[in-house]
């Protein structure tokens, strides 16, 4: 009997062990990743902790940022690989809507202006329907997500159950006010829909429905995980929660409450755990991600003993690595064979194909990327959405491009407000036409005490094998340095100065690579200067007047990858210019002039000018930039000192210096250079310290009879310094600076301004 009992006990124990092992083998684990914008990067740390502890991940569901992290894991990227991807400059550019400097196409870029806000209108649309719907451009993000996931989508035959890890994500159909679950189709498109945060990223249309961020109606898709996969154990990673009650003084909280439904942040499975990383980061701040990833890892490790207690099954790291390698090895290489364009007319599609430079042949992903960003840089194109679909018959991919052309009418508003009388308003208009060629008719106006201007310009773009543009332009400029000064001191020279010019020119240009262009052109101008040559004058006195009727031709090579049109901190700029000037000077003396007879003279000269600026990309809060400029001019003297100094080349490296008339920094030949140090205080706020040395070959000296002569070569050097705090707001920079100019009575000045200190080009610039 004792033996029988013992045998029975052993048999039952064996059965229990066998049952336990079978249960462990059958045990399936599902991971749910919440939305949460930048905070959702913490999910990477959670996945990293689970893998390091050999916890199986059999299914993933996610919303918004959770959908992106989950999708990358589901296509075979390890947590370490995902971490490396999101810490790249490329990913940061996605989050800010910036095209990588490598693919920025400068040829299509128009001249910088002072615009803050842009409104785009169709000829048949109302103003309200033309307001912008997104804060950042998704152009780079859309192509990048296609690049990351198209191979996996092809290997899985568009079935999310056949990915490396079965996957689900949710988006929001705001018309039906319900969640939409993606189980199949294009993975990049599904994730993009799940991430389309209102007013931040433009929504996309899938099957005729406009899709928004999944977090609007389901920010923690644990119900999707339970209903779709029935896991034995569910691990949730949640970095957010339901919105607090709206505040009567907080518009954003009111909008959030109206748009977003309450989500259930509980685990619906009988067995499970919720991991809640503690993150303190603003919604879209992707600048410092390592602490966020670490918070997810730490939160997961705090729950690891509990997870191991209920999840008995383990995954071997070597086996997992082999499975990843096999899945990636099954993905067809992305080579495009056919391009389909929708949303454009036939002639417009022909234009787009020529810009893409596709001629019915196979093209690599890298080559297509260049064409894609080249087309996206065209100001006649509003948006592009790429969709890669594998064709098993050909073994290549078809690329479907959903393109929208830009609206017909564009209106810009902007300017600059300052503590000094240099404030100005700006308004611009542009009419667009897109057919077999592109046409833009542009006009703008500046109005202020210092500067006023009006310009009309037309640009024709022809998408030939070597693209060219033809650009006729008419401009009127006026600078009034007397009105722009709050108080002229007795030692200020000149005490009265107005410059005005009217010119017309025609330029033709073509690209050199992605960031450069060569431009040549010619034009006619009349430049008129009115001035007193003495600080002692009365209201009845008349000013000297110099008219300069001129023909000029120029050619320049320019490369530009700077990230901002004012106060840049990344990229570089180079301009090499050769200009020929041939004109007729007419001088009409005023009542305070020593000369009383009118004077006329012919001038012709060459100017060779080189300007360069470069910022060095380095990690950390401090960035370094260098600036250099050199001029060689064969210009002769004009009739008097003031007219000579007015037509001389000016060194104006800072925004403040562009608003001042500084005789010490004008001559015919000079070299100059400077160092720029930028310290990032926080996102979009920086401290800038800039110092410049100006070395003229020979300064222009005023003689006793108010004529001009050269000084001793290299006798003097001059310095410019500025220290500024700059806040890059969504509409323009706000800056407070202290500026220094040497060898003057009051070398220091303070400048506060909000907006852009940018002008239309001068006739001889």
Tab-separated table of N, CA and C in Angstrom, residues 97-210:
chain	number	residue	atom	x	y	z
A	97	UNK	N	10.025	68.338	-38.435
A	97	UNK	CA	9.619	68.633	-39.809
A	97	UNK	C	10.733	69.194	-40.660
A	98	UNK	N	11.969	68.772	-40.395
A	98	UNK	CA	13.138	69.293	-41.103
A	98	UNK	C	13.675	68.230	-42.054
A	99	UNK	N	13.996	68.638	-43.264
A	99	UNK	CA	14.642	67.744	-44.213
A	99	UNK	C	16.130	67.688	-43.894
A	100	UNK	N	16.665	66.475	-43.858
A	100	UNK	CA	18.088	66.290	-43.587
A	100	UNK	C	18.919	67.180	-44.507
A	101	UNK	N	19.954	67.804	-43.921
A	101	UNK	CA	20.815	68.712	-44.682
A	101	UNK	C	21.347	68.047	-45.950
A	102	UNK	N	21.566	66.732	-45.905
A	102	UNK	CA	22.096	66.011	-47.054
A	102	UNK	C	21.165	66.074	-48.255
A	103	UNK	N	19.842	66.197	-47.987
A	103	UNK	CA	18.862	66.155	-49.074
A	103	UNK	C	18.151	67.490	-49.295
A	104	UNK	N	18.569	68.526	-48.579
A	104	UNK	CA	17.968	69.844	-48.790
A	104	UNK	C	18.323	70.324	-50.193
A	105	UNK	N	17.334	70.774	-50.940
A	105	UNK	CA	17.534	71.152	-52.343
A	105	UNK	C	17.419	72.660	-52.452
A	106	UNK	N	18.575	73.321	-52.485
A	106	UNK	CA	18.613	74.768	-52.386
A	106	UNK	C	18.160	75.461	-53.667
A	107	UNK	N	18.272	74.797	-54.821
A	107	UNK	CA	17.978	75.449	-56.096
A	107	UNK	C	16.560	76.015	-56.135
A	108	UNK	N	15.616	75.342	-55.493
A	108	UNK	CA	14.223	75.776	-55.523
A	108	UNK	C	13.913	76.858	-54.495
A	109	UNK	N	14.855	77.159	-53.642
A	109	UNK	CA	14.609	78.111	-52.566
A	109	UNK	C	14.600	79.540	-53.099
A	110	UNK	N	13.599	80.297	-52.714
A	110	UNK	CA	13.515	81.704	-53.123
A	110	UNK	C	14.261	82.581	-52.115
A	111	UNK	N	14.420	83.858	-52.447
A	111	UNK	CA	15.134	84.769	-51.556
A	111	UNK	C	14.423	84.866	-50.210
A	112	UNK	N	15.220	84.985	-49.149
A	112	UNK	CA	14.648	85.136	-47.811
A	112	UNK	C	13.906	86.461	-47.694
A	113	UNK	N	12.874	86.459	-46.862
A	113	UNK	CA	12.133	87.692	-46.598
A	113	UNK	C	11.729	87.727	-45.136
A	114	UNK	N	10.973	88.743	-44.745
A	114	UNK	CA	10.630	88.959	-43.336
A	114	UNK	C	9.286	88.366	-42.932
A	115	UNK	N	8.807	87.386	-43.659
A	115	UNK	CA	7.469	86.850	-43.372
A	115	UNK	C	7.442	86.072	-42.064
A	116	UNK	N	6.354	86.210	-41.330
A	116	UNK	CA	6.064	85.434	-40.123
A	116	UNK	C	5.039	84.344	-40.416
A	117	UNK	N	3.945	84.767	-41.042
A	117	UNK	CA	2.805	83.890	-41.266
A	117	UNK	C	2.495	83.813	-42.751
A	118	UNK	N	2.090	82.641	-43.203
A	118	UNK	CA	1.740	82.420	-44.597
A	118	UNK	C	0.333	81.853	-44.683
A	119	UNK	N	-0.475	82.458	-45.533
A	119	UNK	CA	-1.828	81.967	-45.792
A	119	UNK	C	-1.917	81.586	-47.262
A	120	UNK	N	-2.373	80.354	-47.511
A	120	UNK	CA	-2.426	79.830	-48.869
A	120	UNK	C	-3.877	79.667	-49.290
A	121	UNK	N	-4.216	80.281	-50.417
A	121	UNK	CA	-5.602	80.349	-50.865
A	121	UNK	C	-5.744	79.770	-52.264
A	122	UNK	N	-6.881	79.110	-52.506
A	122	UNK	CA	-7.259	78.757	-53.863
A	122	UNK	C	-8.155	79.856	-54.403
A	123	UNK	N	-8.195	79.985	-55.712
A	123	UNK	CA	-9.005	81.041	-56.310
A	123	UNK	C	-10.481	80.874	-55.995
A	124	UNK	N	-10.891	79.622	-55.697
A	124	UNK	CA	-12.310	79.364	-55.447
A	124	UNK	C	-12.583	78.978	-53.993
A	125	UNK	N	-11.646	79.291	-53.068
A	125	UNK	CA	-11.822	78.876	-51.680
A	125	UNK	C	-12.003	80.077	-50.771
A	126	UNK	N	-12.633	79.827	-49.639
A	126	UNK	CA	-12.790	80.861	-48.622
A	126	UNK	C	-11.532	80.928	-47.776
A	127	UNK	N	-11.327	82.054	-47.096
A	127	UNK	CA	-10.118	82.244	-46.292
A	127	UNK	C	-10.031	81.211	-45.171
A	128	UNK	N	-11.147	80.926	-44.512
A	128	UNK	CA	-11.128	80.032	-43.348
A	128	UNK	C	-10.704	78.624	-43.739
A	129	UNK	N	-11.034	78.212	-44.980
A	129	UNK	CA	-10.670	76.867	-45.417
A	129	UNK	C	-9.209	76.774	-45.827
A	130	UNK	N	-8.502	77.892	-45.807
A	130	UNK	CA	-7.115	77.906	-46.231
A	130	UNK	C	-6.142	78.052	-45.065
A	131	UNK	N	-6.652	78.055	-43.835
A	131	UNK	CA	-5.766	78.139	-42.682
A	131	UNK	C	-4.919	76.880	-42.585
A	132	UNK	N	-3.659	76.983	-42.142
A	132	UNK	CA	-2.792	75.799	-42.054
A	132	UNK	C	-3.325	74.799	-41.035
A	133	UNK	N	-3.154	73.492	-41.345
A	133	UNK	CA	-3.667	72.426	-40.477
A	133	UNK	C	-2.554	71.669	-39.774
A	134	UNK	N	-1.304	72.037	-39.999
A	134	UNK	CA	-0.211	71.317	-39.350
A	134	UNK	C	0.925	72.280	-39.039
A	135	UNK	N	1.610	71.983	-37.934
A	135	UNK	CA	2.707	72.828	-37.476
A	135	UNK	C	4.028	72.428	-38.123
A	136	UNK	N	4.236	71.122	-38.343
A	136	UNK	CA	5.479	70.651	-38.952
A	136	UNK	C	5.173	69.944	-40.263
A	137	UNK	N	6.172	69.874	-41.114
A	137	UNK	CA	6.036	69.158	-42.383
A	137	UNK	C	6.341	67.676	-42.165
A	138	UNK	N	5.487	66.773	-42.658
A	138	UNK	CA	5.740	65.333	-42.495
A	138	UNK	C	6.534	64.738	-43.653
A	139	UNK	N	7.052	65.572	-44.549
A	139	UNK	CA	7.711	65.083	-45.763
A	139	UNK	C	8.823	64.085	-45.429
A	140	UNK	N	9.747	64.468	-44.554
A	140	UNK	CA	10.878	63.599	-44.222
A	140	UNK	C	10.419	62.374	-43.442
A	141	UNK	N	9.486	62.548	-42.515
A	141	UNK	CA	8.976	61.435	-41.717
A	141	UNK	C	8.313	60.378	-42.591
A	142	UNK	N	7.499	60.819	-43.537
A	142	UNK	CA	6.763	59.870	-44.374
A	142	UNK	C	7.708	59.000	-45.194
A	143	UNK	N	8.729	59.626	-45.781
A	143	UNK	CA	9.680	58.834	-46.566
A	143	UNK	C	10.490	57.917	-45.649
A	144	UNK	N	10.886	58.414	-44.487
A	144	UNK	CA	11.670	57.609	-43.557
A	144	UNK	C	10.922	56.389	-43.059
A	145	UNK	N	9.639	56.542	-42.759
A	145	UNK	CA	8.854	55.398	-42.297
A	145	UNK	C	8.655	54.382	-43.409
A	146	UNK	N	8.462	54.867	-44.632
A	146	UNK	CA	8.387	53.948	-45.768
A	146	UNK	C	9.689	53.165	-45.897
A	147	UNK	N	10.800	53.849	-45.731
A	147	UNK	CA	12.118	53.221	-45.835
A	147	UNK	C	12.316	52.146	-44.766
A	148	UNK	N	11.834	52.403	-43.553
A	148	UNK	CA	12.034	51.478	-42.434
A	148	UNK	C	11.145	50.245	-42.504
A	149	UNK	N	9.967	50.351	-43.101
A	149	UNK	CA	8.974	49.280	-42.954
A	149	UNK	C	8.550	48.599	-44.251
A	150	UNK	N	8.873	49.146	-45.424
A	150	UNK	CA	8.336	48.588	-46.670
A	150	UNK	C	8.805	47.155	-46.913
A	151	UNK	N	10.058	46.852	-46.600
A	151	UNK	CA	10.555	45.490	-46.777
A	151	UNK	C	9.802	44.495	-45.924
A	152	UNK	N	9.535	44.863	-44.675
A	152	UNK	CA	8.793	43.971	-43.774
A	152	UNK	C	7.354	43.800	-44.230
A	153	UNK	N	6.740	44.893	-44.704
A	153	UNK	CA	5.376	44.800	-45.220
A	153	UNK	C	5.314	43.826	-46.389
A	154	UNK	N	6.313	43.874	-47.275
A	154	UNK	CA	6.358	42.954	-48.413
A	154	UNK	C	6.565	41.520	-47.949
A	155	UNK	N	7.473	41.305	-46.993
A	155	UNK	CA	7.741	39.945	-46.506
A	155	UNK	C	6.516	39.341	-45.828
A	156	UNK	N	5.702	40.195	-45.188
A	156	UNK	CA	4.500	39.722	-44.496
A	156	UNK	C	3.277	39.705	-45.400
A	157	UNK	N	3.480	40.052	-46.677
A	157	UNK	CA	2.362	40.109	-47.634
A	157	UNK	C	1.243	41.005	-47.121
A	158	UNK	N	1.612	42.110	-46.475
A	158	UNK	CA	0.682	43.123	-45.958
A	158	UNK	C	-0.213	42.601	-44.838
A	159	UNK	N	0.129	41.456	-44.255
A	159	UNK	CA	-0.638	40.895	-43.130
A	159	UNK	C	0.144	41.135	-41.851
A	160	UNK	N	-0.427	41.910	-40.936
A	160	UNK	CA	0.294	42.256	-39.715
A	160	UNK	C	0.501	41.056	-38.798
A	161	UNK	N	-0.290	39.982	-38.976
A	161	UNK	CA	-0.074	38.755	-38.199
A	161	UNK	C	1.186	38.030	-38.645
A	162	UNK	N	1.689	38.358	-39.853
A	162	UNK	CA	2.845	37.660	-40.401
A	162	UNK	C	4.137	38.448	-40.232
A	163	UNK	N	4.073	39.547	-39.495
A	163	UNK	CA	5.293	40.287	-39.193
A	163	UNK	C	6.153	39.501	-38.211
A	164	UNK	N	7.334	39.998	-37.930
A	164	UNK	CA	8.206	39.324	-36.961
A	164	UNK	C	7.473	39.111	-35.641
A	165	UNK	N	6.719	40.104	-35.215
A	165	UNK	CA	5.808	39.986	-34.073
A	165	UNK	C	4.450	40.505	-34.531
A	166	UNK	N	3.381	39.720	-34.414
A	166	UNK	CA	2.047	40.195	-34.814
A	166	UNK	C	1.721	41.532	-34.152
A	167	UNK	N	1.096	42.424	-34.932
A	167	UNK	CA	1.005	43.826	-34.523
A	167	UNK	C	-0.374	44.396	-34.840
A	168	UNK	N	-0.814	45.325	-33.976
A	168	UNK	CA	-2.023	46.093	-34.225
A	168	UNK	C	-1.775	47.542	-33.802
A	169	UNK	N	-2.353	48.482	-34.538
A	169	UNK	CA	-2.352	49.871	-34.095
A	169	UNK	C	-3.700	50.481	-34.419
A	170	UNK	N	-3.982	51.611	-33.795
A	170	UNK	CA	-5.291	52.238	-33.955
A	170	UNK	C	-5.115	53.691	-34.388
A	171	UNK	N	-6.061	54.155	-35.202
A	171	UNK	CA	-6.174	55.561	-35.577
A	171	UNK	C	-7.602	55.993	-35.289
A	172	UNK	N	-7.924	57.252	-35.598
A	172	UNK	CA	-9.240	57.800	-35.265
A	172	UNK	C	-9.933	58.316	-36.516
A	173	UNK	N	-11.131	57.817	-36.739
A	173	UNK	CA	-12.001	58.320	-37.807
A	173	UNK	C	-12.881	59.395	-37.184
A	174	UNK	N	-12.543	60.679	-37.428
A	174	UNK	CA	-13.270	61.745	-36.739
A	174	UNK	C	-14.657	61.981	-37.335
A	175	UNK	N	-14.892	61.454	-38.540
A	175	UNK	CA	-16.232	61.584	-39.113
A	175	UNK	C	-17.215	60.682	-38.369
A	176	UNK	N	-16.812	59.428	-38.138
A	176	UNK	CA	-17.665	58.488	-37.402
A	176	UNK	C	-17.417	58.556	-35.903
A	177	UNK	N	-16.375	59.287	-35.523
A	177	UNK	CA	-15.997	59.428	-34.106
A	177	UNK	C	-15.781	58.054	-33.459
A	178	UNK	N	-14.903	57.270	-34.098
A	178	UNK	CA	-14.611	55.937	-33.591
A	178	UNK	C	-13.185	55.550	-33.940
A	179	UNK	N	-12.673	54.567	-33.199
A	179	UNK	CA	-11.343	54.042	-33.477
A	179	UNK	C	-11.387	53.116	-34.679
A	180	UNK	N	-10.259	53.101	-35.389
A	180	UNK	CA	-10.083	52.186	-36.515
A	180	UNK	C	-8.866	51.325	-36.212
A	181	UNK	N	-9.030	50.002	-36.309
A	181	UNK	CA	-7.945	49.064	-36.019
A	181	UNK	C	-7.308	48.626	-37.332
A	182	UNK	N	-5.987	48.698	-37.399
A	182	UNK	CA	-5.261	48.263	-38.594
A	182	UNK	C	-4.670	46.876	-38.353
A	183	UNK	N	-5.099	45.916	-39.174
A	183	UNK	CA	-4.626	44.536	-39.102
A	183	UNK	C	-3.816	44.149	-40.329
A	184	UNK	N	-3.985	44.916	-41.408
A	184	UNK	CA	-3.313	44.609	-42.661
A	184	UNK	C	-3.161	45.891	-43.462
A	185	UNK	N	-2.467	45.769	-44.587
A	185	UNK	CA	-2.220	46.934	-45.433
A	185	UNK	C	-0.776	47.380	-45.336
A	186	UNK	N	-0.530	48.625	-45.663
A	186	UNK	CA	0.821	49.180	-45.583
A	186	UNK	C	1.107	49.599	-44.146
A	187	UNK	N	2.169	49.051	-43.581
A	187	UNK	CA	2.469	49.301	-42.168
A	187	UNK	C	2.821	50.764	-41.921
A	188	UNK	N	3.640	51.354	-42.783
A	188	UNK	CA	4.022	52.756	-42.599
A	188	UNK	C	2.804	53.660	-42.624
A	189	UNK	N	1.888	53.401	-43.537
A	189	UNK	CA	0.673	54.208	-43.640
A	189	UNK	C	-0.183	54.073	-42.390
A	190	UNK	N	-0.290	52.860	-41.865
A	190	UNK	CA	-1.102	52.622	-40.665
A	190	UNK	C	-0.525	53.349	-39.459
A	191	UNK	N	0.798	53.269	-39.296
A	191	UNK	CA	1.447	53.940	-38.167
A	191	UNK	C	1.361	55.453	-38.327
A	192	UNK	N	1.551	55.914	-39.562
A	192	UNK	CA	1.450	57.358	-39.823
A	192	UNK	C	0.070	57.890	-39.447
A	193	UNK	N	-0.980	57.125	-39.769
A	193	UNK	CA	-2.334	57.524	-39.384
A	193	UNK	C	-2.466	57.579	-37.874
A	194	UNK	N	-1.893	56.608	-37.187
A	194	UNK	CA	-1.987	56.546	-35.726
A	194	UNK	C	-1.263	57.701	-35.056
A	195	UNK	N	-0.302	58.323	-35.764
A	195	UNK	CA	0.515	59.393	-35.178
A	195	UNK	C	0.080	60.799	-35.592
A	196	UNK	N	-0.995	60.936	-36.331
A	196	UNK	CA	-1.374	62.241	-36.904
A	196	UNK	C	-2.040	63.119	-35.856
A	197	UNK	N	-1.213	63.657	-34.972
A	197	UNK	CA	-1.704	64.484	-33.870
A	197	UNK	C	-2.317	65.767	-34.431
A	198	UNK	N	-3.548	66.099	-34.046
A	198	UNK	CA	-4.234	67.271	-34.627
A	198	UNK	C	-3.423	68.558	-34.495
A	199	UNK	N	-3.351	69.304	-35.599
A	199	UNK	CA	-2.699	70.601	-35.704
A	199	UNK	C	-1.170	70.513	-35.648
A	200	UNK	N	-0.623	69.320	-35.414
A	200	UNK	CA	0.833	69.158	-35.381
A	200	UNK	C	1.332	68.474	-36.645
A	201	UNK	N	0.712	67.340	-36.995
A	201	UNK	CA	1.066	66.606	-38.209
A	201	UNK	C	-0.175	66.487	-39.071
A	202	UNK	N	-0.023	66.723	-40.360
A	202	UNK	CA	-1.150	66.648	-41.297
A	202	UNK	C	-1.747	65.244	-41.305
A	203	UNK	N	-3.080	65.113	-41.205
A	203	UNK	CA	-3.700	63.788	-41.272
A	203	UNK	C	-3.578	63.203	-42.671
A	204	UNK	N	-3.821	61.897	-42.798
A	204	UNK	CA	-3.790	61.256	-44.107
A	204	UNK	C	-5.115	60.541	-44.348
A	205	UNK	N	-5.375	60.281	-45.623
A	205	UNK	CA	-6.617	59.621	-46.014
A	205	UNK	C	-6.328	58.162	-46.353
A	206	UNK	N	-7.090	57.247	-45.740
A	206	UNK	CA	-6.990	55.811	-46.018
A	206	UNK	C	-8.380	55.301	-46.339
A	207	UNK	N	-8.518	54.707	-47.504
A	207	UNK	CA	-9.816	54.183	-47.962
A	207	UNK	C	-10.904	55.258	-47.913
A	208	UNK	N	-10.518	56.465	-48.292
A	208	UNK	CA	-11.481	57.549	-48.374
A	208	UNK	C	-11.819	58.203	-47.049
A	209	UNK	N	-11.178	57.796	-45.972
A	209	UNK	CA	-11.462	58.337	-44.642
A	209	UNK	C	-10.251	59.099	-44.114
A	210	UNK	N	-10.503	60.273	-43.556
A	210	UNK	CA	-9.431	61.077	-42.984
A	210	UNK	C	-9.091	60.528	-41.602
